[in-house]
CSV table of C-alpha atoms in Angstrom, one decimal:
chain,number,residue,atom,x,y,z
A,1,MET,CA,-13.8,-24.6,20.5
A,2,PHE,CA,-15.1,-24.9,16.9
A,3,LEU,CA,-18.6,-26.0,18.2
A,4,ARG,CA,-18.7,-22.9,20.4
A,5,LEU,CA,-17.9,-20.6,17.5
A,6,VAL,CA,-20.6,-22.3,15.3
A,7,THR,CA,-23.1,-22.0,18.1
A,8,LEU,CA,-22.3,-18.3,18.6
A,9,PHE,CA,-22.7,-17.5,14.9
A,10,LEU,CA,-26.0,-19.3,14.9
A,11,LEU,CA,-27.3,-17.3,17.8
A,12,ILE,CA,-26.1,-14.0,16.2
A,13,GLY,CA,-27.9,-15.0,13.0
A,14,LEU,CA,-31.1,-15.9,14.8
A,15,ALA,CA,-31.0,-12.6,16.7
A,16,ALA,CA,-30.4,-10.6,13.5
A,17,GLY,CA,-33.3,-12.5,11.7
A,18,ALA,CA,-35.6,-11.9,14.6
A,19,ALA,CA,-34.7,-8.2,14.7
A,20,SER,CA,-35.3,-7.9,11.0
A,21,TRP,CA,-38.6,-9.6,11.3
A,22,LEU,CA,-39.7,-7.4,14.1
A,23,MET,CA,-38.8,-4.2,12.2
A,24,ALA,CA,-40.8,-5.4,9.2
A,25,GLN,CA,-44.0,-5.8,11.3
A,26,PRO,CA,-46.5,-2.9,11.2
A,27,GLY,CA,-48.1,-1.6,14.4
A,28,SER,CA,-47.5,0.8,17.2
A,29,LEU,CA,-47.9,1.0,20.9
A,30,ALA,CA,-49.5,3.9,22.9
A,31,MET,CA,-49.3,4.2,26.6
A,32,GLU,CA,-50.6,7.0,29.0
A,33,TRP,CA,-49.3,7.2,32.6
A,34,LEU,CA,-49.4,10.1,35.1
A,35,GLY,CA,-50.3,12.6,32.4
A,36,TRP,CA,-47.6,11.3,30.1
A,37,GLN,CA,-48.4,9.8,26.7
A,38,ILE,CA,-45.9,7.5,25.0
A,39,GLU,CA,-46.1,6.2,21.5
A,40,MET,CA,-43.6,3.8,19.8
A,41,ARG,CA,-43.4,1.2,17.3
A,42,SER,CA,-44.4,-2.3,18.5
A,43,SER,CA,-41.1,-3.7,17.3
A,44,LEU,CA,-39.2,-1.2,19.5
A,45,ALA,CA,-41.4,-2.1,22.5
A,46,VAL,CA,-40.6,-5.7,22.0
A,47,THR,CA,-36.9,-5.0,21.7
A,48,LEU,CA,-37.0,-2.8,24.9
A,49,VAL,CA,-38.8,-5.6,26.8
A,50,ALA,CA,-36.2,-8.2,25.7
A,51,ALA,CA,-33.3,-5.8,26.5
A,52,PHE,CA,-34.8,-5.3,30.0
A,53,ALA,CA,-35.2,-9.0,30.6
A,54,LEU,CA,-31.6,-9.6,29.5
A,55,ALA,CA,-30.4,-6.8,31.8
A,56,VAL,CA,-32.2,-8.4,34.8
A,57,VAL,CA,-30.6,-11.8,34.0
A,58,PHE,CA,-27.2,-10.2,33.7
A,59,PHE,CA,-27.4,-8.3,37.0
A,60,ASP,CA,-28.8,-11.3,38.7
A,61,ARG,CA,-25.8,-13.4,37.5
A,62,LEU,CA,-23.5,-10.6,38.5
A,63,GLN,CA,-24.7,-10.3,42.1
A,64,ARG,CA,-24.6,-14.1,42.4
A,65,ALA,CA,-21.0,-14.1,41.2
A,66,PHE,CA,-20.1,-11.4,43.7
A,67,ARG,CA,-21.7,-13.4,46.5
A,68,ALA,CA,-19.9,-16.6,45.5
A,69,MET,CA,-16.5,-14.9,45.0
A,70,PRO,CA,-15.3,-15.2,48.7
A,71,GLY,CA,-16.1,-19.0,48.7
A,72,TRP,CA,-14.4,-19.4,45.3
A,73,LEU,CA,-11.3,-17.5,46.4
A,74,GLY,CA,-11.2,-19.5,49.6
A,75,GLY,CA,-11.5,-22.8,47.7
A,76,ARG,CA,-8.7,-21.8,45.4
A,77,TRP,CA,-6.5,-20.9,48.4
A,78,ARG,CA,-7.3,-24.2,50.1
A,79,GLN,CA,-6.5,-26.0,46.9
A,80,ARG,CA,-3.2,-24.3,46.5
A,81,ARG,CA,-2.4,-25.1,50.2
A,82,ASP,CA,-3.4,-28.7,49.8
A,83,ASP,CA,-1.2,-29.0,46.7
A,84,ALA,CA,1.8,-27.5,48.5
A,85,GLY,CA,1.2,-29.8,51.5
A,86,HIS,CA,1.0,-33.0,49.3
A,87,ARG,CA,4.1,-31.9,47.5
A,88,ALA,CA,5.9,-31.5,50.8
A,89,LEU,CA,4.7,-34.9,51.9
A,90,THR,CA,6.0,-36.5,48.7
A,91,LEU,CA,9.3,-34.8,49.0
A,92,GLY,CA,9.6,-35.8,52.6
A,93,LEU,CA,8.9,-39.5,51.8
A,94,MET,CA,11.5,-39.3,49.0
A,95,ALA,CA,14.0,-37.8,51.4
A,96,VAL,CA,13.3,-40.6,53.9
A,97,SER,CA,13.9,-43.2,51.1
A,98,ALA,CA,17.1,-41.4,50.1
A,99,GLY,CA,18.3,-41.3,53.7
A,100,GLU,CA,18.3,-37.5,54.1
A,101,PRO,CA,17.1,-36.8,57.6
A,102,THR,CA,17.5,-33.0,57.5
A,103,GLU,CA,15.4,-32.6,54.3
A,104,ALA,CA,12.9,-35.2,55.6
A,105,ARG,CA,12.3,-33.3,58.8
A,106,LYS,CA,12.0,-30.0,56.9
A,107,GLN,CA,9.4,-31.3,54.5
A,108,ALA,CA,7.6,-33.1,57.4
A,109,ALA,CA,7.2,-29.9,59.3
A,110,ARG,CA,6.0,-28.1,56.1
A,111,ALA,CA,3.5,-30.9,55.4
A,112,HIS,CA,2.2,-30.8,59.0
A,113,ARG,CA,1.7,-27.0,58.7
A,114,LEU,CA,-0.1,-27.2,55.4
A,115,LEU,CA,-2.2,-30.4,55.6
A,116,ASP,CA,-5.0,-31.3,57.8
A,117,ALA,CA,-4.0,-35.0,57.7
A,118,PRO,CA,-2.4,-35.9,61.1
A,119,GLN,CA,-2.0,-39.6,60.2
A,120,LEU,CA,0.1,-38.9,57.1
A,121,THR,CA,2.1,-36.1,58.5
A,122,GLY,CA,2.6,-37.9,61.8
A,123,LEU,CA,4.0,-41.0,60.0
A,124,LEU,CA,6.4,-38.9,57.9
A,125,SER,CA,7.5,-37.0,61.0
A,126,ALA,CA,8.1,-40.2,62.9
A,127,GLN,CA,10.1,-41.7,60.0
A,128,ALA,CA,12.1,-38.5,59.7
A,129,ALA,CA,12.9,-38.4,63.4
A,130,HIS,CA,13.8,-42.1,63.4
A,131,LEU,CA,16.1,-41.5,60.5
A,132,ALA,CA,17.7,-38.5,62.2
A,133,GLY,CA,18.4,-40.6,65.3
A,134,ASP,CA,15.9,-38.6,67.5
A,135,HIS,CA,14.3,-41.7,69.1
A,136,ALA,CA,12.5,-39.6,71.7
A,137,ALA,CA,10.6,-37.6,69.0
A,138,ALA,CA,10.1,-40.7,66.9
A,139,ARG,CA,8.6,-42.5,69.9
A,140,ARG,CA,6.2,-39.6,70.5
A,141,TYR,CA,5.0,-39.7,66.9
A,142,PHE,CA,4.7,-43.5,66.7
A,143,THR,CA,2.8,-43.6,70.0
A,144,ALA,CA,0.4,-41.0,68.6
A,145,LEU,CA,-0.1,-43.2,65.5
A,146,ALA,CA,-0.6,-46.3,67.7
A,147,ASP,CA,-3.4,-44.5,69.6
A,148,ASP,CA,-5.3,-43.9,66.4
A,149,ARG,CA,-7.4,-46.8,65.2
A,150,ASP,CA,-6.6,-46.2,61.5
A,151,THR,CA,-2.8,-46.1,62.0
A,152,ALA,CA,-2.4,-48.3,65.1
A,153,PHE,CA,-0.6,-51.0,63.1
A,154,LEU,CA,2.0,-48.6,61.6
A,155,GLY,CA,2.5,-47.0,65.0
A,156,GLN,CA,3.2,-50.4,66.7
A,157,ILE,CA,5.5,-51.5,63.9
A,158,GLY,CA,7.4,-48.2,64.4
A,159,LEU,CA,7.6,-48.7,68.2
A,160,MET,CA,8.8,-52.2,67.6
A,161,ARG,CA,11.7,-51.1,65.4
A,162,LEU,CA,12.6,-48.4,67.9
A,163,ALA,CA,12.8,-51.0,70.6
A,164,LEU,CA,14.9,-53.3,68.4
A,165,ASP,CA,17.3,-50.4,67.7
A,166,ALA,CA,17.5,-49.9,71.5
A,167,LYS,CA,18.0,-53.6,72.0
A,168,ASP,CA,14.9,-53.6,74.3
A,169,SER,CA,13.5,-57.1,73.6
A,170,PRO,CA,10.5,-57.0,76.0
A,171,ALA,CA,9.3,-53.7,74.5
A,172,ALA,CA,9.9,-54.9,71.0
A,173,LEU,CA,7.9,-58.1,71.8
A,174,ASP,CA,5.1,-56.2,73.3
A,175,ALA,CA,4.8,-53.8,70.2
A,176,ALA,CA,5.1,-56.8,67.8
A,177,ASN,CA,2.3,-58.6,69.6
A,178,LYS,CA,0.1,-55.5,69.5
A,179,ALA,CA,0.8,-55.1,65.8
A,180,LEU,CA,-0.1,-58.7,65.1
A,181,GLY,CA,-3.3,-58.1,67.1
A,182,VAL,CA,-4.3,-55.4,64.8
A,183,LYS,CA,-3.3,-57.4,61.6
A,184,PRO,CA,-3.3,-61.1,62.5
A,185,GLN,CA,-1.7,-62.1,59.2
A,186,SER,CA,1.0,-59.5,59.1
A,187,ALA,CA,4.3,-61.1,58.0
A,188,VAL,CA,6.2,-58.0,59.0
A,189,ALA,CA,5.2,-58.3,62.6
A,190,ALA,CA,5.4,-62.1,62.6
A,191,ALA,CA,8.9,-62.1,61.2
A,192,GLN,CA,10.2,-60.1,64.1
A,193,LEU,CA,8.0,-61.9,66.6
A,194,TRP,CA,9.2,-65.4,66.0
A,195,GLN,CA,12.8,-64.3,66.3
A,196,LEU,CA,12.0,-62.5,69.6
A,197,HIS,CA,10.2,-65.5,70.9
A,198,ALA,CA,13.0,-67.8,69.9
A,199,GLY,CA,15.5,-65.5,71.7
A,200,GLN,CA,13.5,-66.0,74.9
A,201,GLN,CA,13.2,-69.8,74.2
A,202,GLN,CA,9.4,-69.5,73.7
A,203,TRP,CA,9.4,-72.2,71.0
A,204,ALA,CA,5.7,-72.7,70.7
A,205,ALA,CA,5.0,-69.0,70.3
A,206,ALA,CA,7.8,-68.8,67.8
A,207,LEU,CA,6.3,-71.6,65.7
A,208,GLU,CA,2.9,-69.8,65.6
A,209,ALA,CA,4.6,-66.7,64.3
A,210,ILE,CA,6.9,-68.4,61.8
A,211,ALA,CA,3.8,-70.2,60.4
A,212,ILE,CA,2.3,-66.8,59.5
A,213,VAL,CA,5.5,-65.8,57.7
A,214,ILE,CA,5.6,-69.1,55.7
A,215,LYS,CA,2.0,-68.7,54.7
A,216,ASP,CA,2.6,-65.2,53.5
A,217,ARG,CA,5.7,-66.3,51.4
A,218,LYS,CA,3.6,-69.0,49.8
A,219,LYS,CA,0.9,-66.5,49.0
A,220,GLN,CA,3.3,-63.9,47.6
A,221,SER,CA,5.7,-66.0,45.6
A,222,GLY,CA,4.4,-69.6,45.6
A,223,ASN,CA,7.4,-71.0,47.4
A,224,VAL,CA,9.1,-70.8,50.7
A,225,PRO,CA,12.9,-70.2,51.2
A,226,GLU,CA,14.8,-73.2,52.3
A,227,LEU,CA,16.3,-71.3,55.2
A,228,LEU,CA,12.9,-70.5,56.6
A,229,LEU,CA,11.9,-74.2,56.4
A,230,ARG,CA,15.1,-75.2,58.2
A,231,GLN,CA,14.4,-72.6,60.9
A,232,ARG,CA,10.9,-74.0,61.4
A,233,THR,CA,12.3,-77.6,61.6
A,234,ALA,CA,14.7,-76.4,64.3
A,235,LEU,CA,11.9,-74.8,66.2
A,236,PHE,CA,9.8,-78.0,66.1
A,237,TYR,CA,12.8,-79.9,67.5
A,238,LEU,CA,13.6,-77.3,70.2
A,239,ASP,CA,10.0,-77.2,71.3
A,240,GLY,CA,9.9,-81.0,71.5
A,241,MET,CA,13.2,-81.1,73.5
A,242,SER,CA,11.8,-78.4,75.9
A,243,MET,CA,8.7,-80.6,76.5
A,244,LEU,CA,10.9,-83.6,77.3
A,245,GLN,CA,13.2,-81.7,79.6
A,246,THR,CA,10.2,-80.3,81.6
A,247,GLY,CA,8.4,-83.6,81.4
A,248,THR,CA,5.1,-81.8,80.6
A,249,ASP,CA,3.8,-83.8,77.7
A,250,SER,CA,5.9,-86.6,76.1
A,251,ALA,CA,3.3,-87.4,73.5
A,252,ALA,CA,3.3,-83.8,72.3
A,253,ALA,CA,7.1,-83.8,72.2
A,254,ILE,CA,7.0,-86.8,69.9
A,255,ARG,CA,4.5,-85.1,67.7
A,256,ARG,CA,6.9,-82.1,67.5
A,257,PHE,CA,9.8,-84.4,66.4
A,258,GLU,CA,7.5,-86.0,63.8
A,259,ALA,CA,6.6,-82.6,62.5
A,260,ALA,CA,10.3,-81.7,62.3
A,261,LEU,CA,10.9,-84.9,60.2
A,262,ARG,CA,8.0,-84.2,58.0
A,263,ASN,CA,9.4,-80.7,57.4
A,264,ASP,CA,12.9,-82.1,56.8
A,265,PRO,CA,13.3,-85.9,56.6
A,266,ALA,CA,17.1,-85.4,56.7
A,267,PHE,CA,17.0,-83.7,60.1
A,268,LEU,CA,18.8,-86.4,62.1
A,269,PRO,CA,18.5,-84.8,65.6
A,270,ALA,CA,14.7,-85.5,65.5
A,271,VAL,CA,15.2,-89.2,64.7
């Protein structure tokens, strides 16, 4: 602000000095046009030319401002709309976190109306519907997310959780597999997947999934919970027993028992 004032005073001083210098200069200007003869001091002529140039610049800027005004007003309107939409989105996510389904659905509808971001508003709407117990609406929203390449993982995870709530293991297994197909190292999908496979006695598939969970835990915290290791030990043993019972591959069964003992040397059933 101070620099602007100093600049303004300097410009005023320069203008005053230039005007004073012009007035002190001798000379006159005579012009004859269409029978009219005009005489004036040269300093006045220079001042009129400068004033005319400034007027042209002023009116040019003015007409440009008028032409740009609709776009500026539209931009301001869009900015206010986007701000209101993002605020509604934030409040909706906060309502979901607080377990308030009514407020979450209200803010989700408002965000959907204000924002041109179907992925974000669709996710909020799905979570709000799920929280409110409207599984049919939640399934529609999660299915729409699953059909979008950018949100396919979140959509499949949502469908998986809906299926788990409905105790529909085949649908949950299908959604979890699809989610893991989108993100092969997802511990969220793998954690549910190994339990679903184990529930169907698909021990080999459960081992593959639990390995992803263990790898993620090591990466995140540097250690693996003892319970998770014991669960993997049990899966090694169960997979080996399944091989022995079916008589498919005795050597592979023995390798499973050895893996169980390496994982937990005190696991007596594998001895």
